[in-house]
């Protein structure tokens, strides 16, 4: 392998600190305190049990229906098939509101890394399960990072939010991104913050760059990430040209 010829980036947790976790948590709380109050006693739910660990281990990186199902199954909510859609729609309304209020921020280290990777000549793709990824990326101004326009327009390919037959840890989303970039998976790497995203990257034959935003370095490494960082600015850009994911010396 002479070097990486494609780079694929998850969005939520890698490029932006999004309000997805807050939206999932607060929408379930509002449902349990309102329309679903009559079934709370049949579940193990209480607000404090919806922890960051629950979100990152069971929900992060999954399509909306799968994320809703994972939470409701965890809390033993009855009649899940009927409630999943309501929960997902309630969460979507909340996250649109949070985005419009500007309740998210970009990770500067990640945005600069994306710009540097593309300026080094490597084509880039966005690949998030979230249908809200474009809304986030369009609101990130690149003028501070040595580029023009917004982050969404900077990507060569965006496959985010599509209705793939299988979500992560199935690699379909990343394989599609690689295909549309015109690169072989073996010559591309994926940047991911979720365990199931690293699993998907490895299953697809990609290099895997683990981005730890939730004190989960060991968990990402255990799934086979080639390198795990808390700051993407520590990645050795020159090594990408040799097909290596390593930190700067």
JSON list of C-alpha atoms in Angstrom, two decimals:
[
{"chain": "A", "resi": 1, "resn": "UNK", "atom": "CA", "xyz": [0.00, 0.00, 0.00]},
{"chain": "A", "resi": 2, "resn": "UNK", "atom": "CA", "xyz": [1.54, 3.30, -1.10]},
{"chain": "A", "resi": 3, "resn": "UNK", "atom": "CA", "xyz": [-0.69, 5.59, 0.91]},
{"chain": "A", "resi": 4, "resn": "UNK", "atom": "CA", "xyz": [-4.24, 6.53, 1.78]},
{"chain": "A", "resi": 5, "resn": "UNK", "atom": "CA", "xyz": [-6.28, 7.80, -1.17]},
{"chain": "A", "resi": 6, "resn": "UNK", "atom": "CA", "xyz": [-9.53, 8.39, 0.71]},
{"chain": "A", "resi": 7, "resn": "UNK", "atom": "CA", "xyz": [-10.70, 9.53, 4.14]},
{"chain": "A", "resi": 8, "resn": "UNK", "atom": "CA", "xyz": [-14.18, 9.02, 5.58]},
{"chain": "A", "resi": 9, "resn": "UNK", "atom": "CA", "xyz": [-15.51, 10.91, 8.59]},
{"chain": "A", "resi": 10, "resn": "UNK", "atom": "CA", "xyz": [-18.37, 10.23, 10.93]},
{"chain": "A", "resi": 11, "resn": "UNK", "atom": "CA", "xyz": [-19.99, 13.51, 12.02]},
{"chain": "A", "resi": 12, "resn": "UNK", "atom": "CA", "xyz": [-21.62, 13.37, 15.45]},
{"chain": "A", "resi": 13, "resn": "UNK", "atom": "CA", "xyz": [-18.87, 13.02, 18.05]},
{"chain": "A", "resi": 14, "resn": "UNK", "atom": "CA", "xyz": [-16.04, 13.27, 15.53]},
{"chain": "A", "resi": 15, "resn": "UNK", "atom": "CA", "xyz": [-16.58, 16.62, 13.81]},
{"chain": "A", "resi": 16, "resn": "UNK", "atom": "CA", "xyz": [-19.25, 18.22, 15.97]},
{"chain": "A", "resi": 17, "resn": "UNK", "atom": "CA", "xyz": [-20.32, 18.04, 19.58]},
{"chain": "A", "resi": 18, "resn": "UNK", "atom": "CA", "xyz": [-23.96, 17.60, 18.70]},
{"chain": "A", "resi": 19, "resn": "UNK", "atom": "CA", "xyz": [-27.02, 17.60, 20.96]},
{"chain": "A", "resi": 20, "resn": "UNK", "atom": "CA", "xyz": [-28.04, 14.08, 19.90]},
{"chain": "A", "resi": 21, "resn": "UNK", "atom": "CA", "xyz": [-27.49, 12.63, 23.35]},
{"chain": "A", "resi": 22, "resn": "UNK", "atom": "CA", "xyz": [-29.39, 15.48, 24.97]},
{"chain": "A", "resi": 23, "resn": "UNK", "atom": "CA", "xyz": [-32.26, 15.14, 22.49]},
{"chain": "A", "resi": 24, "resn": "UNK", "atom": "CA", "xyz": [-32.59, 11.39, 23.03]},
{"chain": "A", "resi": 25, "resn": "UNK", "atom": "CA", "xyz": [-32.40, 11.75, 26.82]},
{"chain": "A", "resi": 26, "resn": "UNK", "atom": "CA", "xyz": [-34.75, 14.71, 27.20]},
{"chain": "A", "resi": 27, "resn": "UNK", "atom": "CA", "xyz": [-37.32, 13.50, 24.70]},
{"chain": "A", "resi": 28, "resn": "UNK", "atom": "CA", "xyz": [-37.62, 10.18, 26.57]},
{"chain": "A", "resi": 29, "resn": "UNK", "atom": "CA", "xyz": [-37.91, 12.05, 29.86]},
{"chain": "A", "resi": 30, "resn": "UNK", "atom": "CA", "xyz": [-40.72, 14.23, 28.48]},
{"chain": "A", "resi": 31, "resn": "UNK", "atom": "CA", "xyz": [-42.54, 11.19, 27.10]},
{"chain": "A", "resi": 32, "resn": "UNK", "atom": "CA", "xyz": [-42.23, 9.33, 30.40]},
{"chain": "A", "resi": 33, "resn": "UNK", "atom": "CA", "xyz": [-43.48, 12.35, 32.35]},
{"chain": "A", "resi": 34, "resn": "UNK", "atom": "CA", "xyz": [-46.30, 12.99, 29.89]},
{"chain": "A", "resi": 35, "resn": "UNK", "atom": "CA", "xyz": [-47.88, 10.71, 27.27]},
{"chain": "A", "resi": 36, "resn": "UNK", "atom": "CA", "xyz": [-46.24, 7.54, 28.62]},
{"chain": "A", "resi": 37, "resn": "UNK", "atom": "CA", "xyz": [-46.62, 8.27, 32.34]},
{"chain": "A", "resi": 38, "resn": "UNK", "atom": "CA", "xyz": [-49.02, 5.34, 32.74]},
{"chain": "A", "resi": 39, "resn": "UNK", "atom": "CA", "xyz": [-46.36, 2.75, 31.79]},
{"chain": "A", "resi": 40, "resn": "UNK", "atom": "CA", "xyz": [-43.36, 4.08, 33.75]},
{"chain": "A", "resi": 41, "resn": "UNK", "atom": "CA", "xyz": [-44.01, 1.59, 36.56]},
{"chain": "A", "resi": 42, "resn": "UNK", "atom": "CA", "xyz": [-43.70, -1.29, 34.09]},
{"chain": "A", "resi": 43, "resn": "UNK", "atom": "CA", "xyz": [-40.18, -0.20, 33.11]},
{"chain": "A", "resi": 44, "resn": "UNK", "atom": "CA", "xyz": [-36.77, 0.22, 34.76]},
{"chain": "A", "resi": 45, "resn": "UNK", "atom": "CA", "xyz": [-36.65, 3.83, 33.59]},
{"chain": "A", "resi": 46, "resn": "UNK", "atom": "CA", "xyz": [-35.66, 6.80, 35.71]},
{"chain": "A", "resi": 47, "resn": "UNK", "atom": "CA", "xyz": [-34.07, 9.99, 34.37]},
{"chain": "A", "resi": 48, "resn": "UNK", "atom": "CA", "xyz": [-30.70, 9.44, 36.05]},
{"chain": "A", "resi": 49, "resn": "UNK", "atom": "CA", "xyz": [-30.35, 6.01, 34.42]},
{"chain": "A", "resi": 50, "resn": "UNK", "atom": "CA", "xyz": [-30.09, 7.59, 30.96]},
{"chain": "A", "resi": 51, "resn": "UNK", "atom": "CA", "xyz": [-26.33, 8.06, 31.24]},
{"chain": "A", "resi": 52, "resn": "UNK", "atom": "CA", "xyz": [-23.65, 9.08, 28.72]},
{"chain": "A", "resi": 53, "resn": "UNK", "atom": "CA", "xyz": [-22.39, 5.49, 28.89]},
{"chain": "A", "resi": 54, "resn": "UNK", "atom": "CA", "xyz": [-25.81, 4.18, 27.85]},
{"chain": "A", "resi": 55, "resn": "UNK", "atom": "CA", "xyz": [-25.90, 6.56, 24.90]},
{"chain": "A", "resi": 56, "resn": "UNK", "atom": "CA", "xyz": [-22.36, 5.80, 23.68]},
{"chain": "A", "resi": 57, "resn": "UNK", "atom": "CA", "xyz": [-22.52, 2.04, 24.19]},
{"chain": "A", "resi": 58, "resn": "UNK", "atom": "CA", "xyz": [-26.00, 1.36, 22.81]},
{"chain": "A", "resi": 59, "resn": "UNK", "atom": "CA", "xyz": [-27.21, 4.29, 20.70]},
{"chain": "A", "resi": 60, "resn": "UNK", "atom": "CA", "xyz": [-24.39, 6.40, 19.28]},
{"chain": "A", "resi": 61, "resn": "UNK", "atom": "CA", "xyz": [-23.88, 6.03, 15.54]},
{"chain": "A", "resi": 62, "resn": "UNK", "atom": "CA", "xyz": [-27.09, 4.12, 14.93]},
{"chain": "A", "resi": 63, "resn": "UNK", "atom": "CA", "xyz": [-29.95, 5.18, 12.61]},
{"chain": "A", "resi": 64, "resn": "UNK", "atom": "CA", "xyz": [-32.92, 6.77, 14.35]},
{"chain": "A", "resi": 65, "resn": "UNK", "atom": "CA", "xyz": [-35.12, 3.68, 14.57]},
{"chain": "A", "resi": 66, "resn": "UNK", "atom": "CA", "xyz": [-32.27, 1.50, 15.82]},
{"chain": "A", "resi": 67, "resn": "UNK", "atom": "CA", "xyz": [-31.26, 4.09, 18.42]},
{"chain": "A", "resi": 68, "resn": "UNK", "atom": "CA", "xyz": [-34.81, 4.44, 19.70]},
{"chain": "A", "resi": 69, "resn": "UNK", "atom": "CA", "xyz": [-35.22, 0.67, 19.85]},
{"chain": "A", "resi": 70, "resn": "UNK", "atom": "CA", "xyz": [-31.97, 0.23, 21.79]},
{"chain": "A", "resi": 71, "resn": "UNK", "atom": "CA", "xyz": [-33.05, 2.71, 24.48]},
{"chain": "A", "resi": 72, "resn": "UNK", "atom": "CA", "xyz": [-36.56, 1.34, 24.86]},
{"chain": "A", "resi": 73, "resn": "UNK", "atom": "CA", "xyz": [-35.30, -2.23, 25.05]},
{"chain": "A", "resi": 74, "resn": "UNK", "atom": "CA", "xyz": [-32.75, -1.23, 27.68]},
{"chain": "A", "resi": 75, "resn": "UNK", "atom": "CA", "xyz": [-35.46, 0.23, 29.91]},
{"chain": "A", "resi": 76, "resn": "UNK", "atom": "CA", "xyz": [-37.92, -2.60, 29.25]},
{"chain": "A", "resi": 77, "resn": "UNK", "atom": "CA", "xyz": [-40.56, -0.32, 27.74]},
{"chain": "A", "resi": 78, "resn": "UNK", "atom": "CA", "xyz": [-43.63, -2.36, 26.73]},
{"chain": "A", "resi": 79, "resn": "UNK", "atom": "CA", "xyz": [-45.16, -2.32, 23.24]},
{"chain": "A", "resi": 80, "resn": "UNK", "atom": "CA", "xyz": [-41.87, -1.21, 21.69]},
{"chain": "A", "resi": 81, "resn": "UNK", "atom": "CA", "xyz": [-42.94, -1.63, 18.07]},
{"chain": "A", "resi": 82, "resn": "UNK", "atom": "CA", "xyz": [-45.64, 0.98, 18.51]},
{"chain": "A", "resi": 83, "resn": "UNK", "atom": "CA", "xyz": [-43.57, 3.38, 20.62]},
{"chain": "A", "resi": 84, "resn": "UNK", "atom": "CA", "xyz": [-40.33, 3.42, 18.60]},
{"chain": "A", "resi": 85, "resn": "UNK", "atom": "CA", "xyz": [-41.68, 5.69, 15.88]},
{"chain": "A", "resi": 86, "resn": "UNK", "atom": "CA", "xyz": [-43.20, 8.10, 18.40]},
{"chain": "A", "resi": 87, "resn": "UNK", "atom": "CA", "xyz": [-39.95, 8.31, 20.34]},
{"chain": "A", "resi": 88, "resn": "UNK", "atom": "CA", "xyz": [-37.90, 8.81, 17.16]},
{"chain": "A", "resi": 89, "resn": "UNK", "atom": "CA", "xyz": [-40.18, 11.56, 15.88]},
{"chain": "A", "resi": 90, "resn": "UNK", "atom": "CA", "xyz": [-40.26, 13.29, 19.27]},
{"chain": "A", "resi": 91, "resn": "UNK", "atom": "CA", "xyz": [-36.46, 13.23, 19.39]},
{"chain": "A", "resi": 92, "resn": "UNK", "atom": "CA", "xyz": [-36.20, 14.57, 15.83]},
{"chain": "A", "resi": 93, "resn": "UNK", "atom": "CA", "xyz": [-38.41, 17.54, 16.62]},
{"chain": "A", "resi": 94, "resn": "UNK", "atom": "CA", "xyz": [-36.27, 18.29, 19.66]},
{"chain": "A", "resi": 95, "resn": "UNK", "atom": "CA", "xyz": [-32.95, 18.06, 17.86]},
{"chain": "A", "resi": 96, "resn": "UNK", "atom": "CA", "xyz": [-34.08, 20.35, 15.04]},
{"chain": "A", "resi": 97, "resn": "UNK", "atom": "CA", "xyz": [-35.02, 22.87, 17.70]},
{"chain": "A", "resi": 98, "resn": "UNK", "atom": "CA", "xyz": [-31.66, 22.51, 19.44]},
{"chain": "A", "resi": 99, "resn": "UNK", "atom": "CA", "xyz": [-29.75, 22.91, 16.17]},
{"chain": "A", "resi": 100, "resn": "UNK", "atom": "CA", "xyz": [-31.73, 26.02, 15.25]},
{"chain": "A", "resi": 101, "resn": "UNK", "atom": "CA", "xyz": [-30.87, 27.45, 18.68]},
{"chain": "A", "resi": 102, "resn": "UNK", "atom": "CA", "xyz": [-27.18, 26.83, 17.98]},
{"chain": "A", "resi": 103, "resn": "UNK", "atom": "CA", "xyz": [-26.88, 24.26, 20.74]},
{"chain": "A", "resi": 104, "resn": "UNK", "atom": "CA", "xyz": [-23.85, 22.50, 19.27]},
{"chain": "A", "resi": 105, "resn": "UNK", "atom": "CA", "xyz": [-20.23, 23.26, 18.48]},
{"chain": "A", "resi": 106, "resn": "UNK", "atom": "CA", "xyz": [-17.60, 21.99, 16.07]},
{"chain": "A", "resi": 107, "resn": "UNK", "atom": "CA", "xyz": [-14.46, 20.28, 17.32]},
{"chain": "A", "resi": 108, "resn": "UNK", "atom": "CA", "xyz": [-11.71, 22.60, 16.09]},
{"chain": "A", "resi": 109, "resn": "UNK", "atom": "CA", "xyz": [-9.10, 19.83, 16.06]},
{"chain": "A", "resi": 110, "resn": "UNK", "atom": "CA", "xyz": [-11.29, 17.71, 13.79]},
{"chain": "A", "resi": 111, "resn": "UNK", "atom": "CA", "xyz": [-12.26, 20.50, 11.39]},
{"chain": "A", "resi": 112, "resn": "UNK", "atom": "CA", "xyz": [-8.61, 21.51, 10.98]},
{"chain": "A", "resi": 113, "resn": "UNK", "atom": "CA", "xyz": [-7.69, 17.86, 10.38]},
{"chain": "A", "resi": 114, "resn": "UNK", "atom": "CA", "xyz": [-10.35, 17.52, 7.67]},
{"chain": "A", "resi": 115, "resn": "UNK", "atom": "CA", "xyz": [-9.04, 20.66, 5.95]},
{"chain": "A", "resi": 116, "resn": "UNK", "atom": "CA", "xyz": [-5.43, 19.48, 6.22]},
{"chain": "A", "resi": 117, "resn": "UNK", "atom": "CA", "xyz": [-6.25, 16.02, 4.87]},
{"chain": "A", "resi": 118, "resn": "UNK", "atom": "CA", "xyz": [-8.04, 17.41, 1.83]},
{"chain": "A", "resi": 119, "resn": "UNK", "atom": "CA", "xyz": [-5.34, 19.99, 1.19]},
{"chain": "A", "resi": 120, "resn": "UNK", "atom": "CA", "xyz": [-2.81, 17.16, 1.23]},
{"chain": "A", "resi": 121, "resn": "UNK", "atom": "CA", "xyz": [-4.62, 15.73, -1.79]},
{"chain": "A", "resi": 122, "resn": "UNK", "atom": "CA", "xyz": [-6.74, 13.01, -0.17]},
{"chain": "A", "resi": 123, "resn": "UNK", "atom": "CA", "xyz": [-10.45, 13.06, -1.17]},
{"chain": "A", "resi": 124, "resn": "UNK", "atom": "CA", "xyz": [-12.84, 13.16, 1.79]},
{"chain": "A", "resi": 125, "resn": "UNK", "atom": "CA", "xyz": [-16.33, 11.88, 2.55]},
{"chain": "A", "resi": 126, "resn": "UNK", "atom": "CA", "xyz": [-18.84, 12.43, 5.34]},
{"chain": "A", "resi": 127, "resn": "UNK", "atom": "CA", "xyz": [-20.63, 9.27, 6.46]},
{"chain": "A", "resi": 128, "resn": "UNK", "atom": "CA", "xyz": [-23.01, 9.62, 9.40]},
{"chain": "A", "resi": 129, "resn": "UNK", "atom": "CA", "xyz": [-26.10, 7.63, 10.22]},
{"chain": "A", "resi": 130, "resn": "UNK", "atom": "CA", "xyz": [-27.78, 10.88, 11.25]},
{"chain": "A", "resi": 131, "resn": "UNK", "atom": "CA", "xyz": [-30.20, 12.59, 8.89]},
{"chain": "A", "resi": 132, "resn": "UNK", "atom": "CA", "xyz": [-29.21, 15.84, 10.62]},
{"chain": "A", "resi": 133, "resn": "UNK", "atom": "CA", "xyz": [-25.54, 15.72, 9.62]},
{"chain": "A", "resi": 134, "resn": "UNK", "atom": "CA", "xyz": [-25.94, 18.20, 6.76]},
{"chain": "A", "resi": 135, "resn": "UNK", "atom": "CA", "xyz": [-27.62, 20.71, 9.07]},
{"chain": "A", "resi": 136, "resn": "UNK", "atom": "CA", "xyz": [-24.61, 20.61, 11.39]},
{"chain": "A", "resi": 137, "resn": "UNK", "atom": "CA", "xyz": [-21.95, 20.72, 8.69]},
{"chain": "A", "resi": 138, "resn": "UNK", "atom": "CA", "xyz": [-23.55, 23.63, 6.85]},
{"chain": "A", "resi": 139, "resn": "UNK", "atom": "CA", "xyz": [-23.26, 25.74, 10.00]},
{"chain": "A", "resi": 140, "resn": "UNK", "atom": "CA", "xyz": [-19.51, 25.26, 10.39]},
{"chain": "A", "resi": 141, "resn": "UNK", "atom": "CA", "xyz": [-17.65, 28.19, 8.79]},
{"chain": "A", "resi": 142, "resn": "UNK", "atom": "CA", "xyz": [-14.21, 27.24, 7.48]},
{"chain": "A", "resi": 143, "resn": "UNK", "atom": "CA", "xyz": [-12.75, 30.75, 7.37]},
{"chain": "A", "resi": 144, "resn": "UNK", "atom": "CA", "xyz": [-10.85, 30.12, 10.63]},
{"chain": "A", "resi": 145, "resn": "UNK", "atom": "CA", "xyz": [-9.28, 26.96, 9.26]},
{"chain": "A", "resi": 146, "resn": "UNK", "atom": "CA", "xyz": [-7.59, 28.14, 6.09]},
{"chain": "A", "resi": 147, "resn": "UNK", "atom": "CA", "xyz": [-10.43, 27.25, 3.74]},
{"chain": "A", "resi": 148, "resn": "UNK", "atom": "CA", "xyz": [-13.55, 28.83, 2.28]},
{"chain": "A", "resi": 149, "resn": "UNK", "atom": "CA", "xyz": [-17.26, 28.12, 2.61]},
{"chain": "A", "resi": 150, "resn": "UNK", "atom": "CA", "xyz": [-18.90, 25.71, 5.03]},
{"chain": "A", "resi": 151, "resn": "UNK", "atom": "CA", "xyz": [-17.82, 22.25, 6.09]},
{"chain": "A", "resi": 152, "resn": "UNK", "atom": "CA", "xyz": [-20.57, 20.43, 4.22]},
{"chain": "A", "resi": 153, "resn": "UNK", "atom": "CA", "xyz": [-19.57, 21.97, 0.92]},
{"chain": "A", "resi": 154, "resn": "UNK", "atom": "CA", "xyz": [-15.94, 21.02, 1.55]},
{"chain": "A", "resi": 155, "resn": "UNK", "atom": "CA", "xyz": [-16.59, 17.29, 1.40]},
{"chain": "A", "resi": 156, "resn": "UNK", "atom": "CA", "xyz": [-16.21, 15.55, -1.95]},
{"chain": "A", "resi": 157, "resn": "UNK", "atom": "CA", "xyz": [-18.92, 13.03, -1.03]},
{"chain": "A", "resi": 158, "resn": "UNK", "atom": "CA", "xyz": [-21.65, 12.92, 1.63]},
{"chain": "A", "resi": 159, "resn": "UNK", "atom": "CA", "xyz": [-23.60, 9.70, 2.22]},
{"chain": "A", "resi": 160, "resn": "UNK", "atom": "CA", "xyz": [-24.99, 10.78, 5.59]},
{"chain": "A", "resi": 161, "resn": "UNK", "atom": "CA", "xyz": [-28.58, 10.04, 6.56]},
{"chain": "A", "resi": 162, "resn": "UNK", "atom": "CA", "xyz": [-29.32, 7.61, 3.75]},
{"chain": "A", "resi": 163, "resn": "UNK", "atom": "CA", "xyz": [-31.59, 4.66, 4.45]},
{"chain": "A", "resi": 164, "resn": "UNK", "atom": "CA", "xyz": [-29.10, 1.84, 4.22]},
{"chain": "A", "resi": 165, "resn": "UNK", "atom": "CA", "xyz": [-30.35, -1.72, 4.55]},
{"chain": "A", "resi": 166, "resn": "UNK", "atom": "CA", "xyz": [-28.10, -2.27, 7.55]},
{"chain": "A", "resi": 167, "resn": "UNK", "atom": "CA", "xyz": [-26.64, 0.22, 10.00]},
{"chain": "A", "resi": 168, "resn": "UNK", "atom": "CA", "xyz": [-23.31, 0.11, 11.80]},
{"chain": "A", "resi": 169, "resn": "UNK", "atom": "CA", "xyz": [-21.58, -2.15, 12.75]},
{"chain": "A", "resi": 170, "resn": "UNK", "atom": "CA", "xyz": [-22.37, -3.30, 9.21]},
{"chain": "A", "resi": 171, "resn": "UNK", "atom": "CA", "xyz": [-19.89, -1.47, 6.92]},
{"chain": "A", "resi": 172, "resn": "UNK", "atom": "CA", "xyz": [-22.41, -0.63, 4.17]},
{"chain": "A", "resi": 173, "resn": "UNK", "atom": "CA", "xyz": [-22.31, 3.14, 4.80]},
{"chain": "A", "resi": 174, "resn": "UNK", "atom": "CA", "xyz": [-18.51, 3.25, 4.62]},
{"chain": "A", "resi": 175, "resn": "UNK", "atom": "CA", "xyz": [-18.32, 0.95, 1.60]},
{"chain": "A", "resi": 176, "resn": "UNK", "atom": "CA", "xyz": [-20.78, 3.25, -0.19]},
{"chain": "A", "resi": 177, "resn": "UNK", "atom": "CA", "xyz": [-18.71, 6.30, 0.69]},
{"chain": "A", "resi": 178, "resn": "UNK", "atom": "CA", "xyz": [-15.55, 4.61, -0.61]},
{"chain": "A", "resi": 179, "resn": "UNK", "atom": "CA", "xyz": [-17.30, 3.61, -3.82]},
{"chain": "A", "resi": 180, "resn": "UNK", "atom": "CA", "xyz": [-18.51, 7.15, -4.43]},
{"chain": "A", "resi": 181, "resn": "UNK", "atom": "CA", "xyz": [-15.03, 8.51, -3.71]},
{"chain": "A", "resi": 182, "resn": "UNK", "atom": "CA", "xyz": [-13.68, 5.97, -6.20]},
{"chain": "A", "resi": 183, "resn": "UNK", "atom": "CA", "xyz": [-11.26, 4.39, -3.73]},
{"chain": "A", "resi": 184, "resn": "UNK", "atom": "CA", "xyz": [-10.62, 0.87, -2.52]},
{"chain": "A", "resi": 185, "resn": "UNK", "atom": "CA", "xyz": [-11.47, 0.36, 1.19]},
{"chain": "A", "resi": 186, "resn": "UNK", "atom": "CA", "xyz": [-7.95, -0.94, 1.77]},
{"chain": "A", "resi": 187, "resn": "UNK", "atom": "CA", "xyz": [-6.63, 2.47, 0.69]},
{"chain": "A", "resi": 188, "resn": "UNK", "atom": "CA", "xyz": [-8.98, 4.54, 2.88]},
{"chain": "A", "resi": 189, "resn": "UNK", "atom": "CA", "xyz": [-9.41, 5.23, 6.57]},
{"chain": "A", "resi": 190, "resn": "UNK", "atom": "CA", "xyz": [-12.47, 5.96, 8.67]},
{"chain": "A", "resi": 191, "resn": "UNK", "atom": "CA", "xyz": [-12.54, 8.39, 11.61]},
{"chain": "A", "resi": 192, "resn": "UNK", "atom": "CA", "xyz": [-15.07, 7.24, 14.22]},
{"chain": "A", "resi": 193, "resn": "UNK", "atom": "CA", "xyz": [-15.91, 7.92, 17.86]},
{"chain": "A", "resi": 194, "resn": "UNK", "atom": "CA", "xyz": [-18.29, 5.01, 18.47]},
{"chain": "A", "resi": 195, "resn": "UNK", "atom": "CA", "xyz": [-17.47, 1.37, 19.11]},
{"chain": "A", "resi": 196, "resn": "UNK", "atom": "CA", "xyz": [-19.92, 0.19, 16.46]},
{"chain": "A", "resi": 197, "resn": "UNK", "atom": "CA", "xyz": [-18.34, 2.60, 13.98]},
{"chain": "A", "resi": 198, "resn": "UNK", "atom": "CA", "xyz": [-14.87, 1.14, 14.56]},
{"chain": "A", "resi": 199, "resn": "UNK", "atom": "CA", "xyz": [-16.38, -2.33, 14.15]},
{"chain": "A", "resi": 200, "resn": "UNK", "atom": "CA", "xyz": [-17.91, -1.24, 10.84]},
{"chain": "A", "resi": 201, "resn": "UNK", "atom": "CA", "xyz": [-14.65, 0.24, 9.60]},
{"chain": "A", "resi": 202, "resn": "UNK", "atom": "CA", "xyz": [-12.70, -2.92, 10.38]},
{"chain": "A", "resi": 203, "resn": "UNK", "atom": "CA", "xyz": [-15.40, -5.14, 8.89]},
{"chain": "A", "resi": 204, "resn": "UNK", "atom": "CA", "xyz": [-15.14, -3.16, 5.65]},
{"chain": "A", "resi": 205, "resn": "UNK", "atom": "CA", "xyz": [-11.37, -3.48, 5.45]},
{"chain": "A", "resi": 206, "resn": "UNK", "atom": "CA", "xyz": [-10.63, 0.19, 6.19]},
{"chain": "A", "resi": 207, "resn": "UNK", "atom": "CA", "xyz": [-8.03, 1.79, 8.37]},
{"chain": "A", "resi": 208, "resn": "UNK", "atom": "CA", "xyz": [-9.70, 2.88, 11.61]},
{"chain": "A", "resi": 209, "resn": "UNK", "atom": "CA", "xyz": [-8.96, 6.11, 13.42]},
{"chain": "A", "resi": 210, "resn": "UNK", "atom": "CA", "xyz": [-10.60, 6.11, 16.84]},
{"chain": "A", "resi": 211, "resn": "UNK", "atom": "CA", "xyz": [-11.57, 9.53, 18.19]},
{"chain": "A", "resi": 212, "resn": "UNK", "atom": "CA", "xyz": [-12.21, 9.38, 21.92]},
{"chain": "A", "resi": 213, "resn": "UNK", "atom": "CA", "xyz": [-14.58, 12.11, 23.09]},
{"chain": "A", "resi": 214, "resn": "UNK", "atom": "CA", "xyz": [-16.09, 10.14, 25.98]},
{"chain": "A", "resi": 215, "resn": "UNK", "atom": "CA", "xyz": [-13.20, 8.68, 27.97]},
{"chain": "A", "resi": 216, "resn": "UNK", "atom": "CA", "xyz": [-13.41, 5.47, 25.94]},
{"chain": "A", "resi": 217, "resn": "UNK", "atom": "CA", "xyz": [-9.87, 5.08, 24.59]},
{"chain": "A", "resi": 218, "resn": "UNK", "atom": "CA", "xyz": [-9.62, 1.48, 25.76]},
{"chain": "A", "resi": 219, "resn": "UNK", "atom": "CA", "xyz": [-13.02, 0.51, 24.32]},
{"chain": "A", "resi": 220, "resn": "UNK", "atom": "CA", "xyz": [-12.14, 1.89, 20.87]},
{"chain": "A", "resi": 221, "resn": "UNK", "atom": "CA", "xyz": [-8.72, 0.27, 20.93]},
{"chain": "A", "resi": 222, "resn": "UNK", "atom": "CA", "xyz": [-10.24, -3.06, 21.92]},
{"chain": "A", "resi": 223, "resn": "UNK", "atom": "CA", "xyz": [-12.28, -3.08, 18.70]},
{"chain": "A", "resi": 224, "resn": "UNK", "atom": "CA", "xyz": [-9.12, -2.86, 16.62]},
{"chain": "A", "resi": 225, "resn": "UNK", "atom": "CA", "xyz": [-8.70, 0.86, 15.93]},
{"chain": "A", "resi": 226, "resn": "UNK", "atom": "CA", "xyz": [-5.28, 1.41, 14.36]},
{"chain": "A", "resi": 227, "resn": "UNK", "atom": "CA", "xyz": [-4.78, 4.42, 16.57]},
{"chain": "A", "resi": 228, "resn": "UNK", "atom": "CA", "xyz": [-6.97, 6.19, 19.15]},
{"chain": "A", "resi": 229, "resn": "UNK", "atom": "CA", "xyz": [-6.57, 9.90, 19.87]},
{"chain": "A", "resi": 230, "resn": "UNK", "atom": "CA", "xyz": [-8.32, 12.52, 21.95]},
{"chain": "A", "resi": 231, "resn": "UNK", "atom": "CA", "xyz": [-7.01, 15.31, 19.71]},
{"chain": "A", "resi": 232, "resn": "UNK", "atom": "CA", "xyz": [-6.96, 14.78, 15.94]},
{"chain": "A", "resi": 233, "resn": "UNK", "atom": "CA", "xyz": [-4.21, 17.36, 15.69]},
{"chain": "A", "resi": 234, "resn": "UNK", "atom": "CA", "xyz": [-1.83, 14.73, 17.05]},
{"chain": "A", "resi": 235, "resn": "UNK", "atom": "CA", "xyz": [-2.17, 12.54, 13.94]},
{"chain": "A", "resi": 236, "resn": "UNK", "atom": "CA", "xyz": [0.92, 12.50, 11.70]},
{"chain": "A", "resi": 237, "resn": "UNK", "atom": "CA", "xyz": [-0.33, 13.85, 8.36]},
{"chain": "A", "resi": 238, "resn": "UNK", "atom": "CA", "xyz": [2.83, 12.85, 6.51]},
{"chain": "A", "resi": 239, "resn": "UNK", "atom": "CA", "xyz": [2.32, 9.23, 7.56]},
{"chain": "A", "resi": 240, "resn": "UNK", "atom": "CA", "xyz": [-1.04, 9.14, 5.75]},
{"chain": "A", "resi": 241, "resn": "UNK", "atom": "CA", "xyz": [0.91, 9.28, 2.52]},
{"chain": "A", "resi": 242, "resn": "UNK", "atom": "CA", "xyz": [2.57, 6.03, 3.58]},
{"chain": "A", "resi": 243, "resn": "UNK", "atom": "CA", "xyz": [-0.73, 4.40, 4.50]},
{"chain": "A", "resi": 244, "resn": "UNK", "atom": "CA", "xyz": [-0.11, 4.67, 8.23]},
{"chain": "A", "resi": 245, "resn": "UNK", "atom": "CA", "xyz": [-2.33, 5.95, 11.05]},
{"chain": "A", "resi": 246, "resn": "UNK", "atom": "CA", "xyz": [0.09, 7.07, 13.74]},
{"chain": "A", "resi": 247, "resn": "UNK", "atom": "CA", "xyz": [0.63, 9.96, 16.12]},
{"chain": "A", "resi": 248, "resn": "UNK", "atom": "CA", "xyz": [3.27, 12.60, 15.52]},
{"chain": "A", "resi": 249, "resn": "UNK", "atom": "CA", "xyz": [6.64, 11.74, 17.02]}
]
